[in-house]
PDB file of C-alpha atoms in Angstrom:
ATOM      1  CA  MET A1392      34.361 -26.129 -48.340  1.00 41.00           C
ATOM      2  CA  LYS A1393      31.130 -24.383 -47.676  1.00 43.00           C
ATOM      3  CA  GLU A1394      30.556 -21.463 -50.562  1.00 44.00           C
ATOM      4  CA  LEU A1395      29.024 -18.398 -48.968  1.00 41.00           C
ATOM      5  CA  LEU A1396      28.542 -16.769 -52.314  1.00 41.00           C
ATOM      6  CA  THR A1397      26.002 -18.991 -53.930  1.00 37.00           C
ATOM      7  CA  SER A1398      22.960 -18.719 -51.744  1.00 32.00           C
ATOM      8  CA  ASN A1399      23.873 -15.245 -50.220  1.00 43.00           C
ATOM      9  CA  TYR A1400      24.371 -13.037 -53.449  1.00 45.00           C
ATOM     10  CA  SER A1401      22.784 -12.691 -56.801  1.00 45.00           C
ATOM     11  CA  LEU A1402      24.378 -13.903 -59.960  1.00 44.00           C
ATOM     12  CA  SER A1403      24.752 -10.030 -61.144  1.00 56.00           C
ATOM     13  CA  THR A1404      26.873  -9.340 -57.966  1.00 82.00           C
ATOM     14  CA  LEU A1405      30.568  -8.984 -58.367  1.00 94.00           C
ATOM     15  CA  VAL A1406      32.239 -10.154 -55.235  1.00 96.00           C
ATOM     16  CA  ALA A1407      35.852 -10.211 -54.735  1.00 98.00           C
ATOM     17  CA  GLY A1408      37.675 -12.608 -52.330  1.00 97.00           C
ATOM     18  CA  VAL A1409      40.694 -11.097 -50.812  1.00 98.00           C
ATOM     19  CA  ASP A1410      43.510 -12.624 -48.760  1.00 97.00           C
ATOM     20  CA  GLU A1411      47.026 -12.185 -47.789  1.00 97.00           C
ATOM     21  CA  VAL A1412      49.991 -14.511 -46.981  1.00 97.00           C
ATOM     22  CA  GLY A1413      53.526 -14.041 -45.781  1.00 96.00           C
ATOM     23  CA  ARG A1414      52.846 -12.172 -42.950  1.00 96.00           C
ATOM     24  CA  GLY A1415      55.064 -14.055 -40.362  1.00 96.00           C
ATOM     25  CA  CYS A1416      58.137 -14.333 -42.907  1.00 97.00           C
ATOM     26  CA  LEU A1417      61.311 -12.605 -41.902  1.00 98.00           C
ATOM     27  CA  PHE A1418      62.287 -11.802 -45.364  1.00 98.00           C
ATOM     28  CA  GLY A1419      60.527 -10.267 -48.384  1.00 98.00           C
ATOM     29  CA  PRO A1420      56.843  -8.614 -48.755  1.00 98.00           C
ATOM     30  CA  VAL A1421      53.544  -9.488 -47.611  1.00 98.00           C
ATOM     31  CA  VAL A1422      51.589 -10.208 -50.695  1.00 98.00           C
ATOM     32  CA  ALA A1423      47.885 -10.093 -51.271  1.00 98.00           C
ATOM     33  CA  ALA A1424      45.308 -11.240 -53.749  1.00 98.00           C
ATOM     34  CA  ALA A1425      42.081 -10.126 -54.974  1.00 98.00           C
ATOM     35  CA  VAL A1426      40.013 -12.214 -57.501  1.00 98.00           C
ATOM     36  CA  ILE A1427      36.338 -12.186 -58.726  1.00 97.00           C
ATOM     37  CA  LEU A1428      35.208 -15.758 -60.103  1.00 95.00           C
ATOM     38  CA  PRO A1429      32.236 -16.374 -62.272  1.00 93.00           C
ATOM     39  CA  ASP A1430      29.277 -17.935 -60.626  1.00 88.00           C
ATOM     40  CA  GLU A1431      29.136 -20.537 -63.176  1.00 87.00           C
ATOM     41  CA  THR A1432      32.803 -21.738 -62.161  1.00 85.00           C
ATOM     42  CA  LEU A1433      32.249 -22.333 -58.758  1.00 84.00           C
ATOM     43  CA  SER A1434      30.927 -25.743 -58.621  1.00 82.00           C
ATOM     44  CA  GLU A1435      33.697 -26.977 -60.911  1.00 84.00           C
ATOM     45  CA  LEU A1436      36.305 -25.175 -58.833  1.00 85.00           C
ATOM     46  CA  LYS A1437      35.048 -26.678 -55.371  1.00 83.00           C
ATOM     47  CA  SER A1438      34.700 -30.369 -56.661  1.00 82.00           C
ATOM     48  CA  SER A1439      38.560 -30.018 -58.010  1.00 85.00           C
ATOM     49  CA  GLY A1440      39.434 -29.727 -54.550  1.00 80.00           C
ATOM     50  CA  ILE A1441      40.383 -25.951 -54.243  1.00 83.00           C
ATOM     51  CA  LYS A1442      40.949 -25.168 -50.400  1.00 77.00           C
ATOM     52  CA  ASP A1443      43.210 -22.648 -48.657  1.00 74.00           C
ATOM     53  CA  SER A1444      46.737 -22.482 -49.707  1.00 81.00           C
ATOM     54  CA  LYS A1445      48.312 -23.595 -46.466  1.00 82.00           C
ATOM     55  CA  GLN A1446      46.452 -27.090 -47.067  1.00 83.00           C
ATOM     56  CA  LEU A1447      47.906 -27.632 -50.314  1.00 85.00           C
ATOM     57  CA  THR A1448      51.086 -28.922 -51.755  1.00 85.00           C
ATOM     58  CA  SER A1449      53.342 -26.570 -53.798  1.00 89.00           C
ATOM     59  CA  VAL A1450      52.531 -28.845 -56.863  1.00 91.00           C
ATOM     60  CA  GLY A1451      48.427 -28.345 -56.201  1.00 90.00           C
ATOM     61  CA  ARG A1452      49.041 -24.481 -55.598  1.00 92.00           C
ATOM     62  CA  ARG A1453      50.609 -24.400 -58.864  1.00 94.00           C
ATOM     63  CA  LYS A1454      47.952 -26.264 -60.501  1.00 93.00           C
ATOM     64  CA  PHE A1455      45.093 -24.452 -58.827  1.00 93.00           C
ATOM     65  CA  ASP A1456      46.777 -21.124 -59.854  1.00 96.00           C
ATOM     66  CA  LEU A1457      46.723 -21.823 -63.448  1.00 95.00           C
ATOM     67  CA  MET A1458      43.287 -23.170 -63.151  1.00 94.00           C
ATOM     68  CA  ILE A1459      41.863 -19.993 -61.100  1.00 96.00           C
ATOM     69  CA  ARG A1460      43.756 -17.454 -63.625  1.00 96.00           C
ATOM     70  CA  GLN A1461      42.259 -19.128 -66.426  1.00 94.00           C
ATOM     71  CA  VAL A1462      38.715 -18.873 -65.381  1.00 95.00           C
ATOM     72  CA  ALA A1463      38.693 -15.510 -63.381  1.00 96.00           C
ATOM     73  CA  LEU A1464      36.896 -12.552 -64.304  1.00 96.00           C
ATOM     74  CA  ASP A1465      39.760 -10.522 -62.549  1.00 97.00           C
ATOM     75  CA  TYR A1466      42.404 -10.994 -60.506  1.00 98.00           C
ATOM     76  CA  GLN A1467      45.287  -8.739 -59.034  1.00 98.00           C
ATOM     77  CA  ILE A1468      48.071  -9.092 -56.881  1.00 98.00           C
ATOM     78  CA  GLY A1469      49.406  -6.246 -54.286  1.00 98.00           C
ATOM     79  CA  TYR A1470      52.068  -6.184 -52.046  1.00 98.00           C
ATOM     80  CA  CYS A1471      54.299  -4.292 -49.111  1.00 98.00           C
ATOM     81  CA  SER A1472      57.979  -4.259 -49.344  1.00 98.00           C
ATOM     82  CA  ALA A1473      60.266  -5.397 -46.248  1.00 98.00           C
ATOM     83  CA  GLY A1474      60.924  -1.411 -45.913  1.00 97.00           C
ATOM     84  CA  GLU A1475      56.972  -0.710 -45.747  1.00 98.00           C
ATOM     85  CA  ILE A1476      56.706  -3.263 -43.354  1.00 98.00           C
ATOM     86  CA  ASP A1477      59.577  -1.808 -40.972  1.00 98.00           C
ATOM     87  CA  ARG A1478      58.080   1.749 -41.541  1.00 98.00           C
ATOM     88  CA  ILE A1479      54.017   1.053 -40.706  1.00 98.00           C
ATOM     89  CA  ASN A1480      54.405  -2.532 -38.972  1.00 97.00           C
ATOM     90  CA  ILE A1481      53.416  -5.607 -40.413  1.00 98.00           C
ATOM     91  CA  PHE A1482      49.586  -5.596 -39.414  1.00 98.00           C
ATOM     92  CA  GLN A1483      48.957  -2.315 -41.425  1.00 98.00           C
ATOM     93  CA  ALA A1484      50.984  -3.701 -44.036  1.00 98.00           C
ATOM     94  CA  SER A1485      49.177  -6.814 -44.266  1.00 98.00           C
ATOM     95  CA  LEU A1486      45.748  -4.464 -44.723  1.00 98.00           C
ATOM     96  CA  LEU A1487      47.692  -1.874 -47.071  1.00 98.00           C
ATOM     97  CA  ALA A1488      48.579  -4.966 -49.423  1.00 98.00           C
ATOM     98  CA  MET A1489      44.950  -6.143 -49.552  1.00 98.00           C
ATOM     99  CA  LYS A1490      44.000  -2.868 -50.432  1.00 98.00           C
ATOM    100  CA  ARG A1491      46.286  -2.663 -53.243  1.00 98.00           C
ATOM    101  CA  ALA A1492      45.073  -5.683 -54.672  1.00 98.00           C
ATOM    102  CA  VAL A1493      41.528  -4.944 -54.464  1.00 98.00           C
ATOM    103  CA  THR A1494      42.183  -1.269 -56.042  1.00 97.00           C
ATOM    104  CA  LYS A1495      44.029  -2.600 -59.018  1.00 98.00           C
ATOM    105  CA  LEU A1496      41.072  -4.923 -60.200  1.00 98.00           C
ATOM    106  CA  LYS A1497      39.905  -3.795 -63.421  1.00 97.00           C
ATOM    107  CA  LEU A1498      36.247  -4.850 -62.545  1.00 96.00           C
ATOM    108  CA  ARG A1499      34.823  -2.994 -59.429  1.00 95.00           C
ATOM    109  CA  PRO A1500      33.319  -5.184 -57.322  1.00 97.00           C
ATOM    110  CA  SER A1501      29.870  -4.760 -55.198  1.00 96.00           C
ATOM    111  CA  LEU A1502      31.629  -6.685 -52.201  1.00 97.00           C
ATOM    112  CA  CYS A1503      34.866  -7.918 -50.953  1.00 98.00           C
ATOM    113  CA  LEU A1504      35.002 -10.749 -48.750  1.00 97.00           C
ATOM    114  CA  VAL A1505      38.039 -10.719 -46.884  1.00 98.00           C
ATOM    115  CA  ASP A1506      39.825 -13.069 -44.781  1.00 96.00           C
ATOM    116  CA  GLY A1507      40.691 -12.609 -41.130  1.00 95.00           C
ATOM    117  CA  LYS A1508      38.914 -10.407 -38.316  1.00 95.00           C
ATOM    118  CA  TRP A1509      40.033  -6.558 -39.683  1.00 96.00           C
ATOM    119  CA  ALA A1510      38.398  -4.849 -42.352  1.00 96.00           C
ATOM    120  CA  ILE A1511      40.519  -2.966 -44.642  1.00 98.00           C
ATOM    121  CA  PRO A1512      40.636   0.606 -43.643  1.00 97.00           C
ATOM    122  CA  ASP A1513      39.276   3.481 -46.367  1.00 96.00           C
ATOM    123  CA  LEU A1514      38.166   0.655 -48.850  1.00 96.00           C
ATOM    124  CA  GLU A1515      35.555   2.536 -50.919  1.00 93.00           C
ATOM    125  CA  ILE A1516      33.889  -0.537 -51.721  1.00 96.00           C
ATOM    126  CA  PRO A1517      31.272  -2.735 -49.171  1.00 97.00           C
ATOM    127  CA  GLN A1518      33.454  -5.542 -47.517  1.00 97.00           C
ATOM    128  CA  GLN A1519      32.655  -8.154 -44.704  1.00 97.00           C
ATOM    129  CA  SER A1520      35.423  -9.717 -42.626  1.00 97.00           C
ATOM    130  CA  ILE A1521      35.431 -13.535 -42.085  1.00 96.00           C
ATOM    131  CA  ILE A1522      37.304 -15.122 -39.670  1.00 95.00           C
ATOM    132  CA  ARG A1523      38.821 -18.447 -41.324  1.00 92.00           C
ATOM    133  CA  GLY A1524      37.517 -17.209 -44.340  1.00 92.00           C
ATOM    134  CA  ASP A1525      40.265 -19.163 -46.363  1.00 89.00           C
ATOM    135  CA  GLU A1526      38.436 -22.304 -45.305  1.00 89.00           C
ATOM    136  CA  GLN A1527      35.001 -20.939 -45.563  1.00 90.00           C
ATOM    137  CA  VAL A1528      34.658 -18.724 -48.852  1.00 93.00           C
ATOM    138  CA  LEU A1529      35.917 -20.324 -52.191  1.00 94.00           C
ATOM    139  CA  ALA A1530      36.878 -16.952 -53.476  1.00 95.00           C
ATOM    140  CA  ILE A1531      39.340 -16.171 -50.457  1.00 96.00           C
ATOM    141  CA  ALA A1532      40.818 -19.824 -51.019  1.00 95.00           C
ATOM    142  CA  ALA A1533      41.542 -18.793 -54.661  1.00 96.00           C
ATOM    143  CA  ALA A1534      43.106 -15.500 -53.616  1.00 97.00           C
ATOM    144  CA  SER A1535      45.299 -17.296 -50.914  1.00 96.00           C
ATOM    145  CA  ILE A1536      46.487 -19.258 -53.642  1.00 96.00           C
ATOM    146  CA  LEU A1537      47.215 -16.680 -55.986  1.00 97.00           C
ATOM    147  CA  ALA A1538      49.096 -14.522 -53.565  1.00 97.00           C
ATOM    148  CA  LYS A1539      51.106 -17.676 -52.222  1.00 96.00           C
ATOM    149  CA  VAL A1540      52.044 -18.730 -55.849  1.00 97.00           C
ATOM    150  CA  TRP A1541      53.345 -15.130 -56.777  1.00 98.00           C
ATOM    151  CA  ARG A1542      55.173 -14.868 -53.364  1.00 98.00           C
ATOM    152  CA  ASP A1543      57.079 -17.995 -53.435  1.00 97.00           C
ATOM    153  CA  GLU A1544      57.821 -17.589 -57.361  1.00 97.00           C
ATOM    154  CA  LEU A1545      59.250 -14.177 -56.180  1.00 98.00           C
ATOM    155  CA  ILE A1546      61.355 -15.582 -53.280  1.00 98.00           C
ATOM    156  CA  LEU A1547      62.935 -18.333 -55.478  1.00 97.00           C
ATOM    157  CA  ARG A1548      64.275 -15.900 -57.818  1.00 97.00           C
ATOM    158  CA  LEU A1549      65.462 -13.739 -54.733  1.00 98.00           C
ATOM    159  CA  ALA A1550      67.067 -17.116 -53.496  1.00 97.00           C
ATOM    160  CA  LYS A1551      69.484 -17.075 -56.072  1.00 97.00           C
ATOM    161  CA  LYS A1552      70.692 -13.675 -55.285  1.00 97.00           C
ATOM    162  CA  TYR A1553      71.069 -14.515 -51.795  1.00 97.00           C
ATOM    163  CA  PRO A1554      71.795 -18.117 -51.362  1.00 97.00           C
ATOM    164  CA  GLU A1555      73.102 -18.078 -48.052  1.00 97.00           C
ATOM    165  CA  TYR A1556      69.992 -17.674 -46.415  1.00 97.00           C
ATOM    166  CA  GLY A1557      68.430 -20.846 -47.848  1.00 97.00           C
ATOM    167  CA  LEU A1558      65.259 -19.282 -49.112  1.00 97.00           C
ATOM    168  CA  GLU A1559      64.338 -21.782 -51.533  1.00 96.00           C
ATOM    169  CA  ALA A1560      63.646 -24.094 -48.471  1.00 96.00           C
ATOM    170  CA  ASN A1561      62.051 -21.454 -46.040  1.00 97.00           C
ATOM    171  CA  LYS A1562      60.346 -18.973 -48.466  1.00 96.00           C
ATOM    172  CA  GLY A1563      61.528 -16.414 -45.877  1.00 97.00           C
ATOM    173  CA  TYR A1564      60.492 -18.012 -42.841  1.00 97.00           C
ATOM    174  CA  GLY A1565      62.436 -18.182 -39.782  1.00 96.00           C
ATOM    175  CA  THR A1566      63.964 -21.533 -39.762  1.00 97.00           C
ATOM    176  CA  ALA A1567      67.021 -22.699 -38.003  1.00 96.00           C
ATOM    177  CA  ARG A1568      69.448 -22.378 -41.040  1.00 96.00           C
ATOM    178  CA  HIS A1569      67.860 -19.289 -41.961  1.00 97.00           C
ATOM    179  CA  LEU A1570      68.139 -17.839 -38.244  1.00 97.00           C
ATOM    180  CA  LEU A1571      71.892 -19.235 -38.175  1.00 97.00           C
ATOM    181  CA  ALA A1572      72.583 -17.391 -41.423  1.00 96.00           C
ATOM    182  CA  LEU A1573      71.187 -14.127 -40.115  1.00 96.00           C
ATOM    183  CA  LYS A1574      73.766 -14.244 -37.287  1.00 95.00           C
ATOM    184  CA  GLU A1575      76.542 -14.985 -39.635  1.00 95.00           C
ATOM    185  CA  HIS A1576      75.973 -12.896 -42.377  1.00 95.00           C
ATOM    186  CA  GLY A1577      73.084 -10.078 -41.062  1.00 96.00           C
ATOM    187  CA  PRO A1578      70.241  -9.230 -42.855  1.00 97.00           C
ATOM    188  CA  SER A1579      69.656  -8.428 -46.270  1.00 97.00           C
ATOM    189  CA  ARG A1580      67.901  -5.171 -47.742  1.00 96.00           C
ATOM    190  CA  HIS A1581      64.858  -8.020 -48.471  1.00 97.00           C
ATOM    191  CA  HIS A1582      65.040  -8.643 -44.436  1.00 98.00           C
ATOM    192  CA  ARG A1583      62.307  -7.196 -42.230  1.00 98.00           C
ATOM    193  CA  ARG A1584      64.657  -5.348 -39.900  1.00 97.00           C
ATOM    194  CA  SER A1585      61.500  -4.340 -37.366  1.00 96.00           C
ATOM    195  CA  PHE A1586      61.177  -8.158 -36.748  1.00 97.00           C
ATOM    196  CA  ARG A1587      63.334  -9.441 -33.654  1.00 92.00           C
ATOM    197  CA  PRO A1588      65.444 -11.657 -35.464  1.00 93.00           C
ATOM    198  CA  CYS A1589      66.825  -9.469 -38.058  1.00 95.00           C
ATOM    199  CA  ARG A1590      67.625  -6.895 -35.180  1.00 86.00           C
ATOM    200  CA  GLU A1591      69.800  -9.047 -33.212  1.00 67.00           C
TER     201      GLU A1591
END
């Protein structure tokens, strides 16, 4: 993974990596994380094998989640509920979740590096959108891990309350079992009713 920060920004600059997860799910919130890593830990984190959360196992994500939390200067989680997603659409909700994560940071970053094509609206901090940033920027990859672990843990707690949907296995995505359960039981209050499988 190429770490863009080491050559482009001074050591005194606070740079936050920002990413979201759960955009394609049928159940639960879309979740974002913002994380500020100290420059002196970047090489060690890179050599440890940290990468985009989608390329890691659940065990690897949990290991790196703990490591990131231990060394980060600051990190925060933001999310939008299924109800908010239904009201404003998943695209806007994803951006809002990222904004919420950034604005909760106790340290104000000088720059936000945001995964994807689109800038976060009305963010009063300079930002740079990076397509496939979670594969190129360590801080964005770290944010993807924090967001993924936080969301998965939430879904596992909700799975005990809604066992009929098989959430412990699908994490809210539209697997065959999940789609069948929707037909048999209908959507729960945490389902995204604006998504077609939850309407039918």
